[in-house]
Coordinates of C-alpha atoms in Angstrom, one line a residue:
M426 CA 7.4 8.7 18.4
P427 CA 4.6 8.8 15.8
S428 CA 4.7 11.7 13.4
V429 CA 2.0 14.3 13.1
S430 CA 1.6 16.8 10.3
L431 CA -0.1 20.2 10.4
L432 CA -2.2 21.6 7.5
L433 CA -3.1 25.4 7.4
L434 CA -5.4 26.8 4.8
S435 CA -3.1 29.7 4.2
L436 CA -0.3 27.4 3.2
L437 CA -2.0 25.5 0.5
S438 CA -4.0 26.3 -2.7
L439 CA -5.7 23.1 -3.8
L440 CA -8.5 22.6 -6.3
S441 CA -11.6 21.1 -4.8
L442 CA -14.6 19.4 -6.3
S443 CA -17.8 21.4 -6.7
S444 CA -20.4 20.3 -4.2
S445 CA -22.9 20.0 -7.0
Q446 CA -20.8 17.4 -8.8
S447 CA -22.0 13.8 -8.5
P448 CA -19.4 11.2 -7.5
S449 CA -18.2 9.7 -10.8
G450 CA -17.7 6.1 -9.5
T451 CA -19.7 2.9 -9.8
L452 CA -22.6 2.4 -7.4
I453 CA -24.0 -1.1 -7.4
D454 CA -27.3 -2.2 -5.8
C455 CA -26.7 -5.9 -5.3
G456 CA -29.5 -8.2 -6.3
T457 CA -31.6 -5.7 -8.1
V458 CA -32.4 -5.7 -11.9
N459 CA -33.2 -2.0 -12.1
V460 CA -31.3 1.2 -12.8
Y461 CA -32.5 4.1 -10.6
T462 CA -31.3 7.5 -9.2
I463 CA -31.6 8.6 -5.5
N464 CA -30.6 12.1 -4.5
G465 CA -28.7 12.6 -7.7
L466 CA -26.8 9.3 -7.3
K467 CA -27.2 6.6 -10.1
W468 CA -27.4 3.0 -8.9
L469 CA -26.8 0.0 -11.2
P470 CA -27.8 -3.6 -11.0
D471 CA -25.0 -6.1 -10.3
N472 CA -25.3 -8.7 -13.0
D473 CA -22.4 -7.3 -15.1
Y474 CA -20.0 -7.4 -12.2
V475 CA -20.4 -10.8 -10.5
T476 CA -20.7 -14.4 -11.7
G477 CA -21.7 -16.2 -8.5
G478 CA -24.5 -16.0 -6.0
I479 CA -28.2 -15.5 -6.4
P480 CA -30.4 -12.3 -5.9
K481 CA -32.8 -12.3 -3.0
N482 CA -35.4 -10.0 -1.6
V483 CA -35.3 -9.1 2.1
T484 CA -38.3 -10.3 4.1
V485 CA -38.8 -7.0 6.0
A486 CA -40.1 -3.6 4.9
V487 CA -37.3 -1.1 4.2
A488 CA -37.5 2.6 3.2
V489 CA -34.2 2.7 1.2
P490 CA -34.3 0.9 -2.1
T491 CA -30.6 -0.3 -1.9
L492 CA -31.6 -2.3 1.2
S493 CA -34.5 -4.2 -0.4
T494 CA -32.4 -6.8 -2.2
V495 CA -29.1 -8.7 -1.6
R496 CA -26.9 -11.1 -3.5
S497 CA -26.4 -14.2 -1.5
F498 CA -23.4 -16.6 -1.9
P499 CA -23.0 -20.2 -1.0
N500 CA -21.6 -20.9 2.4
K501 CA -18.4 -22.7 1.4
L502 CA -15.5 -22.4 3.8
H503 CA -12.6 -20.2 2.5
Q504 CA -14.2 -19.9 -0.9
K505 CA -14.6 -16.3 -2.1
F506 CA -17.0 -14.8 -4.6
C507 CA -16.0 -11.5 -6.2
Y508 CA -17.4 -8.4 -7.8
V509 CA -14.9 -7.2 -10.5
V510 CA -15.4 -3.5 -11.3
P511 CA -13.6 -1.4 -14.0
V512 CA -11.5 1.4 -12.6
F513 CA -8.7 3.8 -13.7
R514 CA -5.2 2.2 -13.1
G515 CA -3.4 4.3 -10.5
G516 CA -6.6 5.9 -9.2
K517 CA -7.3 6.1 -5.5
Y518 CA -10.8 4.8 -4.6
L519 CA -13.2 5.0 -1.7
V520 CA -14.7 1.5 -1.5
R521 CA -17.9 1.1 0.6
T522 CA -19.9 -2.0 1.2
T523 CA -23.4 -2.0 2.8
Y524 CA -25.1 -5.0 4.5
F525 CA -28.7 -5.4 5.6
Y526 CA -29.6 -8.9 6.4
G527 CA -33.4 -8.7 6.2
G528 CA -33.9 -12.3 7.1
V529 CA -32.8 -13.6 3.7
N530 CA -31.4 -16.9 5.2
G531 CA -34.5 -17.7 7.2
R532 CA -32.6 -17.3 10.5
D533 CA -33.0 -14.7 13.2
S534 CA -29.4 -13.4 13.1
P535 CA -27.1 -12.6 10.1
P536 CA -24.0 -14.6 9.3
V537 CA -20.5 -13.5 10.1
F538 CA -18.0 -13.6 7.1
D539 CA -15.0 -12.0 5.5
Q540 CA -14.6 -9.3 2.9
M541 CA -11.5 -8.6 0.8
V542 CA -10.3 -6.0 -1.7
D543 CA -8.1 -7.5 -4.5
G544 CA -5.5 -9.6 -2.6
T545 CA -5.9 -7.9 0.7
F546 CA -8.0 -9.0 3.7
W547 CA -10.2 -6.0 4.5
S548 CA -12.2 -7.0 7.6
E549 CA -14.7 -9.4 9.1
V550 CA -18.3 -8.5 8.4
N551 CA -20.4 -8.8 11.6
T552 CA -23.7 -6.9 11.3
T553 CA -25.5 -8.6 14.2
V554 CA -25.7 -5.6 16.6
D555 CA -26.8 -3.2 13.9
Y556 CA -29.5 -5.6 12.6
V557 CA -30.9 -6.1 16.1
H558 CA -31.5 -2.3 16.1
G559 CA -33.0 -2.3 12.6
L560 CA -30.0 -0.7 11.0
A561 CA -27.8 -1.4 8.0
S562 CA -24.1 -1.8 8.4
Y563 CA -21.5 -0.2 6.2
Y564 CA -17.8 -0.6 5.8
E565 CA -15.5 1.9 4.1
G566 CA -11.9 1.8 2.9
V567 CA -9.5 3.6 0.7
F568 CA -7.4 1.6 -1.8
L569 CA -5.3 2.1 -4.9
A570 CA -6.3 0.6 -8.2
Q571 CA -3.3 -1.4 -9.3
G572 CA -4.8 -2.4 -12.6
K573 CA -7.8 -1.7 -14.8
H574 CA -10.2 -3.6 -12.5
M575 CA -10.6 -3.9 -8.7
S576 CA -12.3 -6.8 -6.9
L577 CA -14.4 -6.9 -3.8
C578 CA -14.8 -10.4 -2.5
I579 CA -17.0 -12.1 0.0
G580 CA -15.9 -15.3 1.7
S581 CA -17.0 -17.7 4.5
N582 CA -14.8 -18.1 7.5
N583 CA -14.9 -20.5 10.4
Y584 CA -17.7 -18.6 12.1
T585 CA -20.0 -18.4 9.1
D586 CA -23.2 -20.4 9.8
S587 CA -25.4 -19.4 6.8
D588 CA -24.9 -17.9 3.3
P589 CA -22.9 -14.6 3.2
F590 CA -24.6 -11.7 1.4
I591 CA -24.1 -8.1 0.3
S592 CA -26.6 -5.3 -0.2
A593 CA -24.6 -2.6 -2.0
L594 CA -21.1 -1.8 -3.2
E595 CA -19.6 1.5 -4.2
F596 CA -16.3 2.5 -5.9
V597 CA -15.8 6.3 -5.8
P598 CA -12.6 7.9 -7.1
L599 CA -10.9 10.4 -4.8
E600 CA -8.9 13.4 -5.8
E601 CA -5.1 13.3 -5.7
S602 CA -4.8 15.3 -2.4
V603 CA -7.2 13.2 -0.4
Y604 CA -5.4 11.1 2.3
N605 CA -2.3 11.6 0.2
S606 CA 0.1 11.2 3.1
T607 CA -0.4 7.4 2.9
D608 CA 1.7 5.2 0.6
F609 CA -1.1 3.4 -1.1
G610 CA 1.4 1.2 -3.0
K611 CA 2.0 -0.5 0.3
F612 CA -1.1 0.3 2.5
G613 CA -4.8 0.6 2.4
L614 CA -7.1 2.4 4.9
R615 CA -10.0 0.9 6.7
L616 CA -12.4 3.4 8.2
I617 CA -13.0 3.1 11.9
A618 CA -15.0 6.3 12.5
R619 CA -15.8 9.7 10.9
H620 CA -17.7 12.2 13.0
S621 CA -18.9 15.8 12.8
F622 CA -18.6 17.0 16.5
G623 CA -21.4 19.0 17.9
Y624 CA -23.7 18.0 15.0
S625 CA -27.0 16.5 16.2
G626 CA -28.8 16.0 13.0
A627 CA -30.9 12.8 12.4
D628 CA -29.0 11.9 9.2
N629 CA -25.3 11.7 8.4
I630 CA -23.6 14.6 6.5
R631 CA -22.9 13.1 3.0
Y632 CA -23.5 14.0 -0.6
P633 CA -24.1 16.7 -1.9
D634 CA -22.3 18.3 1.1
D635 CA -19.4 15.8 0.8
P636 CA -18.4 15.6 -2.9
F637 CA -17.3 11.9 -2.4
D638 CA -20.4 10.9 -0.5
R639 CA -18.4 10.1 2.7
F640 CA -20.6 9.6 5.7
W641 CA -20.0 12.0 8.6
E642 CA -21.9 10.8 11.6
P643 CA -23.2 13.1 14.3
L644 CA -21.5 13.2 17.7
V645 CA -22.4 15.3 20.7
D646 CA -20.7 13.3 23.5
N647 CA -22.5 15.3 26.3
K648 CA -20.0 18.1 25.7
K649 CA -21.1 21.6 25.0
P650 CA -22.1 22.0 21.3
E651 CA -21.7 25.5 20.0
P652 CA -22.1 27.2 16.7
G653 CA -19.2 26.9 14.4
N654 CA -17.9 28.7 11.4
L655 CA -20.3 29.0 8.5
N656 CA -17.8 30.3 6.0
V657 CA -14.8 28.0 6.1
S658 CA -13.4 27.3 2.6
V659 CA -12.3 23.7 2.4
S660 CA -10.3 24.0 -0.8
G661 CA -7.0 24.1 1.2
F662 CA -7.7 21.0 3.2
W663 CA -6.0 18.0 1.6
N664 CA -8.8 15.7 2.6
L665 CA -11.5 18.1 1.3
P666 CA -14.0 17.7 4.2
P667 CA -17.4 19.2 3.7
S668 CA -17.8 22.7 4.9
K669 CA -20.9 21.7 6.8
I670 CA -18.8 19.9 9.5
F671 CA -17.4 23.3 10.6
K672 CA -20.9 24.7 11.3
T673 CA -21.0 23.0 14.6
A674 CA -18.3 22.2 17.2
L675 CA -17.7 20.8 20.7
A676 CA -16.1 23.4 22.9
T677 CA -15.2 24.1 26.6
R678 CA -15.1 27.2 28.7
P679 CA -11.9 29.2 28.9
A680 CA -9.0 27.5 30.6
E681 CA -11.0 24.2 30.8
R682 CA -9.6 21.1 29.2
M683 CA -11.6 18.8 26.9
E684 CA -11.5 15.0 27.2
L685 CA -13.1 12.8 24.5
T686 CA -13.3 9.1 24.3
W687 CA -13.0 8.8 20.6
P688 CA -13.5 6.8 18.5
P689 CA -16.4 5.3 20.4
V690 CA -15.1 1.7 19.9
F691 CA -12.2 -0.4 21.3
L692 CA -9.4 -0.6 18.8
S693 CA -7.3 -3.7 17.9
S694 CA -3.6 -3.2 18.4
S695 CA -2.5 -1.6 15.1
R696 CA -1.4 1.6 13.5
Y697 CA -3.9 4.3 12.6
Y698 CA -4.4 7.3 10.3
I699 CA -5.9 10.1 12.4
A700 CA -7.2 13.4 11.0
L701 CA -8.7 16.1 13.2
Y702 CA -10.4 19.3 12.0
F703 CA -10.7 22.7 13.7
A704 CA -12.0 26.2 12.8
D705 CA -12.8 29.0 15.2
N706 CA -16.1 30.9 15.1
P707 CA -15.4 34.4 13.5
S708 CA -17.9 36.0 16.0
S709 CA -15.6 35.0 18.9
S710 CA -12.3 35.6 17.2
R711 CA -12.1 39.1 18.7
E712 CA -12.2 37.6 22.2
G713 CA -8.6 36.5 22.0
T714 CA -6.8 33.3 21.0
R715 CA -7.7 29.7 21.0
V716 CA -4.5 27.7 21.5
F717 CA -4.2 24.2 22.9
D718 CA -2.2 21.0 23.0
I719 CA -3.6 17.7 21.7
I720 CA -2.7 14.6 23.7
I721 CA -3.8 11.0 22.7
N722 CA -3.6 8.4 25.5
G723 CA -1.1 10.5 27.4
I724 CA 1.2 11.0 24.4
P725 CA 1.6 14.5 22.9
Y726 CA 0.0 14.6 19.4
H727 CA 0.4 18.3 18.6
R728 CA 1.5 21.2 20.8
N729 CA 0.3 24.8 20.7
L730 CA -2.3 24.4 18.0
N731 CA -3.6 27.9 17.1
V732 CA -7.2 27.6 15.8
T733 CA -8.3 30.5 13.7
P734 CA -11.4 31.1 11.5
D735 CA -9.4 30.0 8.5
G736 CA -9.3 26.5 9.8
V737 CA -6.6 23.9 10.5
A738 CA -6.3 20.1 10.2
V739 CA -3.8 17.9 12.1
F740 CA -3.1 14.4 11.0
A741 CA -0.9 11.4 11.8
T742 CA -0.3 8.6 9.3
H743 CA 0.9 5.6 11.5
W744 CA -0.2 6.3 15.1
P745 CA -0.1 3.2 17.3
L746 CA -3.3 2.6 19.3
S747 CA -5.0 -0.3 21.2
G748 CA -8.2 -0.5 23.2
A749 CA -10.0 2.7 24.3
T750 CA -8.7 6.0 23.0
K751 CA -8.8 9.2 25.0
I752 CA -8.2 12.5 23.3
T753 CA -7.3 15.4 25.5
L754 CA -7.3 19.1 24.4
N755 CA -5.3 21.2 26.9
P756 CA -5.5 25.0 26.9
A757 CA -2.1 26.6 26.4
P758 CA -1.0 29.2 28.9
G759 CA -2.3 32.6 27.9
S760 CA -5.0 31.3 25.7
N761 CA -8.3 32.9 26.8
K762 CA -10.6 30.6 24.9
G763 CA -11.2 27.0 25.6
P764 CA -10.4 24.1 23.2
L765 CA -12.8 23.4 20.2
I766 CA -13.1 20.5 17.7
N767 CA -15.3 20.2 14.6
G768 CA -14.6 16.8 13.1
G769 CA -12.4 13.8 13.0
E770 CA -11.6 10.7 10.9
I771 CA -9.7 7.6 12.0
F772 CA -8.6 4.7 9.7
Q773 CA -6.8 1.5 10.5
V774 CA -3.7 1.2 8.3
L775 CA -3.8 -2.1 6.4
E776 CA -0.7 -3.7 4.9
L777 CA -1.5 -4.8 1.4
G778 CA -1.6 -8.5 0.7
G779 CA 0.3 -8.4 -2.6
R780 CA -0.7 -9.8 -6.0
T781 CA -0.3 -13.0 -7.9
L782 CA 2.3 -12.7 -10.7
T783 CA 0.5 -10.9 -13.6
R784 CA 1.6 -13.4 -16.2
D785 CA 0.1 -16.3 -14.2
V786 CA -3.2 -14.3 -13.7
I787 CA -3.5 -13.7 -17.4
A788 CA -2.9 -17.3 -18.2
L789 CA -5.6 -18.5 -15.7
E790 CA -8.0 -15.9 -17.0
T791 CA -7.5 -17.2 -20.5
L792 CA -8.2 -20.7 -19.2
R793 CA -11.3 -19.5 -17.5
N794 CA -12.5 -17.8 -20.7
S795 CA -11.9 -21.0 -22.7
L796 CA -14.2 -23.0 -20.3
Q797 CA -17.9 -23.0 -20.8
N798 CA -18.6 -23.5 -17.1
P799 CA -15.6 -22.4 -15.1
P800 CA -15.7 -22.5 -11.3
L801 CA -17.8 -19.7 -9.9
D802 CA -15.1 -18.5 -7.6
W803 CA -12.6 -17.9 -10.4
S804 CA -12.5 -14.1 -10.0
G805 CA -10.4 -11.7 -8.0
D806 CA -6.8 -12.6 -7.2
P807 CA -6.2 -16.3 -7.8
C808 CA -3.9 -16.8 -4.7
L809 CA -4.8 -14.0 -2.3
P810 CA -5.7 -13.3 0.4
H811 CA -4.1 -16.4 2.1
G812 CA -6.6 -19.1 2.5
Y813 CA -8.8 -17.8 -0.3
S814 CA -7.2 -19.2 -3.4
W815 CA -9.4 -20.2 -6.4
T816 CA -10.9 -23.6 -6.5
G817 CA -8.3 -26.1 -7.8
I818 CA -5.4 -23.7 -7.4
T819 CA -2.4 -24.0 -5.0
C820 CA 0.2 -21.2 -4.9
T821 CA 3.7 -20.5 -3.6
Y822 CA 4.2 -17.4 -1.6
D823 CA 7.9 -16.6 -2.0
R824 CA 9.3 -13.4 -3.4
R825 CA 6.8 -13.8 -6.3
I826 CA 3.4 -15.3 -5.8
R827 CA 3.1 -18.2 -8.4
I828 CA 0.6 -20.9 -9.3
V829 CA 2.2 -24.3 -8.7
T830 CA -0.7 -26.8 -9.2
L831 CA -3.9 -26.9 -11.1
N832 CA -6.4 -29.6 -10.0
L833 CA -9.9 -29.5 -11.6
T834 CA -10.5 -33.3 -11.7
N835 CA -14.1 -34.4 -12.0
M836 CA -15.7 -31.0 -12.1
G837 CA -17.8 -31.5 -15.3
L838 CA -15.9 -28.9 -17.2
S839 CA -16.5 -28.2 -20.9
G840 CA -14.3 -26.2 -23.3
S841 CA -10.8 -26.4 -24.4
L842 CA -7.2 -26.1 -23.1
P843 CA -5.7 -22.9 -24.4
S844 CA -2.0 -22.7 -25.4
N845 CA -1.6 -19.8 -22.9
I846 CA -1.6 -22.3 -20.1
S847 CA 2.1 -22.8 -21.0
R848 CA 2.8 -19.4 -19.4
L849 CA 2.2 -21.0 -16.0
T850 CA 5.9 -21.9 -15.8
A851 CA 5.9 -22.7 -12.1
L852 CA 3.4 -25.5 -12.5
S853 CA 4.5 -28.9 -11.1
G854 CA 1.1 -30.7 -11.5
I855 CA -1.9 -30.5 -13.8
W856 CA -5.0 -32.6 -13.0
L857 CA -7.9 -32.2 -15.5
G858 CA -9.1 -35.8 -15.6
N859 CA -12.7 -36.9 -15.9
N860 CA -14.2 -33.7 -17.5
N861 CA -15.6 -32.9 -21.0
L862 CA -12.6 -31.0 -22.4
S863 CA -12.1 -31.1 -26.1
G864 CA -9.8 -29.8 -28.8
T865 CA -6.1 -30.5 -29.2
I866 CA -3.4 -30.7 -26.5
P867 CA -1.3 -27.6 -26.6
D868 CA 2.5 -27.3 -26.6
L869 CA 3.4 -27.4 -22.9
S870 CA 7.2 -27.8 -23.3
S871 CA 7.8 -24.5 -21.5
L872 CA 6.5 -26.0 -18.3
M873 CA 10.0 -27.3 -17.3
R874 CA 8.9 -28.1 -13.7
L875 CA 5.9 -30.2 -14.6
E876 CA 6.0 -33.6 -13.0
T877 CA 2.3 -34.7 -13.4
L878 CA -0.1 -34.2 -16.3
H879 CA -3.5 -35.9 -16.1
L880 CA -5.8 -35.4 -19.1
E881 CA -7.5 -38.8 -19.0
D882 CA -11.3 -39.3 -19.5
N883 CA -11.9 -36.2 -21.6
Q884 CA -12.6 -35.6 -25.4
F885 CA -9.2 -34.4 -26.5
S886 CA -8.5 -35.1 -30.2
G887 CA -5.6 -34.8 -32.6
E888 CA -2.1 -36.1 -32.0
I889 CA -0.1 -36.2 -28.9
P890 CA 2.4 -33.3 -29.0
S891 CA 6.0 -34.7 -29.3
S892 CA 7.1 -31.6 -27.4
L893 CA 5.8 -33.2 -24.2
G894 CA 9.0 -35.4 -24.4
K895 CA 11.1 -32.2 -23.8
I896 CA 9.8 -31.9 -20.3
Q897 CA 12.6 -33.6 -18.4
S898 CA 10.8 -33.5 -15.1
L899 CA 7.7 -35.2 -16.3
R900 CA 7.0 -38.4 -14.4
E901 CA 3.3 -39.1 -15.0
L902 CA 1.3 -38.6 -18.2
F903 CA -2.2 -40.0 -18.3
L904 CA -4.0 -39.6 -21.7
Q905 CA -6.4 -42.6 -21.8
N906 CA -10.0 -42.4 -22.8
N907 CA -9.8 -39.5 -25.2
N908 CA -10.1 -39.2 -29.0
L909 CA -6.4 -39.0 -29.7
T910 CA -5.0 -40.3 -33.0
G911 CA -1.7 -40.8 -34.7
Q912 CA 1.5 -42.3 -33.4
I913 CA 2.8 -42.2 -29.8
P914 CA 5.8 -39.9 -30.0
S915 CA 9.1 -41.8 -29.4
S916 CA 10.2 -39.0 -27.1
L917 CA 7.7 -40.3 -24.6
I918 CA 9.0 -43.8 -24.5
K919 CA 11.7 -43.4 -21.8
P920 CA 12.6 -44.7 -18.3
G921 CA 11.0 -42.9 -15.4
L922 CA 7.8 -41.8 -17.2
N923 CA 4.5 -43.5 -16.3
L924 CA 2.7 -43.2 -19.6
K925 CA -1.0 -44.3 -20.0
T926 CA -2.6 -43.9 -23.4
S927 CA -5.1 -46.8 -23.6
P928 CA -7.9 -47.6 -23.7
G929 CA -10.0 -45.1 -25.6
N930 CA -7.6 -43.7 -28.2
Q931 CA -6.7 -44.6 -31.8
L932 CA -2.9 -44.6 -31.4
S933 CA -0.1 -46.6 -32.9
S934 CA 3.2 -47.5 -31.2
P935 CA 6.3 -45.6 -32.4
P936 CA 8.6 -47.5 -34.7
P937 CA 11.5 -49.4 -33.1
S938 CA 14.5 -47.2 -32.5

């Protein structure tokens, strides 16, 4: 049976953010070149955070500046392009992506594609229905920063028929208490719905009412809206919802049950984080008690919930759901007021995809920085999510995720080969032939699993390192057509090694043994 926790204001004393404080995260308007402020929120251009893609202007008129431009990426199957954003290691972040197609690809309908956070597949991006109605689409999740940077990546899947794009990207740090019942070392949260029940405003409730600029959408659901509690203090709610969601509610008459189909979407079979918020109206508190049971799809969620003006939240961290979801609020015997609900949030619980071994990541980043024109998709996690490894990289997904081959043949690369590449100790093959790489060949003797090393048709200079002869597994070494000089090391003249050093070098044979 799924577990549910109850949170009462009188039991906790937590510090909340001031509603006048602006979210301190990074808000990026993709494709723009300007810095600007809207409603107290500062938006930045995206050039400092991404290396691939091109900025484009949408072809339709928009009222919101963040929707007027996008960054568009090449439609290359299972190739990802990443924004890399500085964060505080160990911090918990609300990540939001916004998409408004605006005809940037010259087609009537937007493409469908994937989005990822670090090494975790987040969701498919399908904005078709929203775009038909002239709306932007947004996706929101909560993830832990496991390093000093977090990446948000866009990638083409089998359904992508034109260039993927993104309009805006936000990383907003959350306070320690918010959603703290989730083990973010193992899981992330993907927002399904967040509603203020009984609220019928034209706009979402958001900043400055919500200190983290979460979007609380209106939901009336043909039930009876009624005035809520204007004076609820949210400082005791772990998730720090805005007090404005308690100003309205959905309620029923005494002894009458309430049934809600919520969230208003069909859910894939998974586990979900559910938080429901309640606060009675003080003006009706003298009329008696408001006690009821909460049932989800016929399964008891919480029994005898006593809703007072102080407010109460009930949440579950791993509740199994699939398809349509019915929430039933059943009046308890003796309760003379009907059920009431003010707000709700539901997230899909995502199992994290893991991370490539840090030592391998650092070595590849050093190689990337030594190249004048590295592959544009060399950002984010090199191996994850599955199917979205960097160009030229293959990985092994055992207990530790390692780089096992590096193949950048014939890619027109310029730059050098750093010594740090020797830290990729799981490598069995390196193919860098037919590029414009220069400098000396580093000591690779620590690559004890290396079987193939192709450096031919480049501009390497200096001597051939004799340390290559220490790699007992090496079976193929191609060095022809470089600018190498000196003597061929005698350690490389051995059975089982296919060695090619000519033409194109100034090398002499080793002396007879």
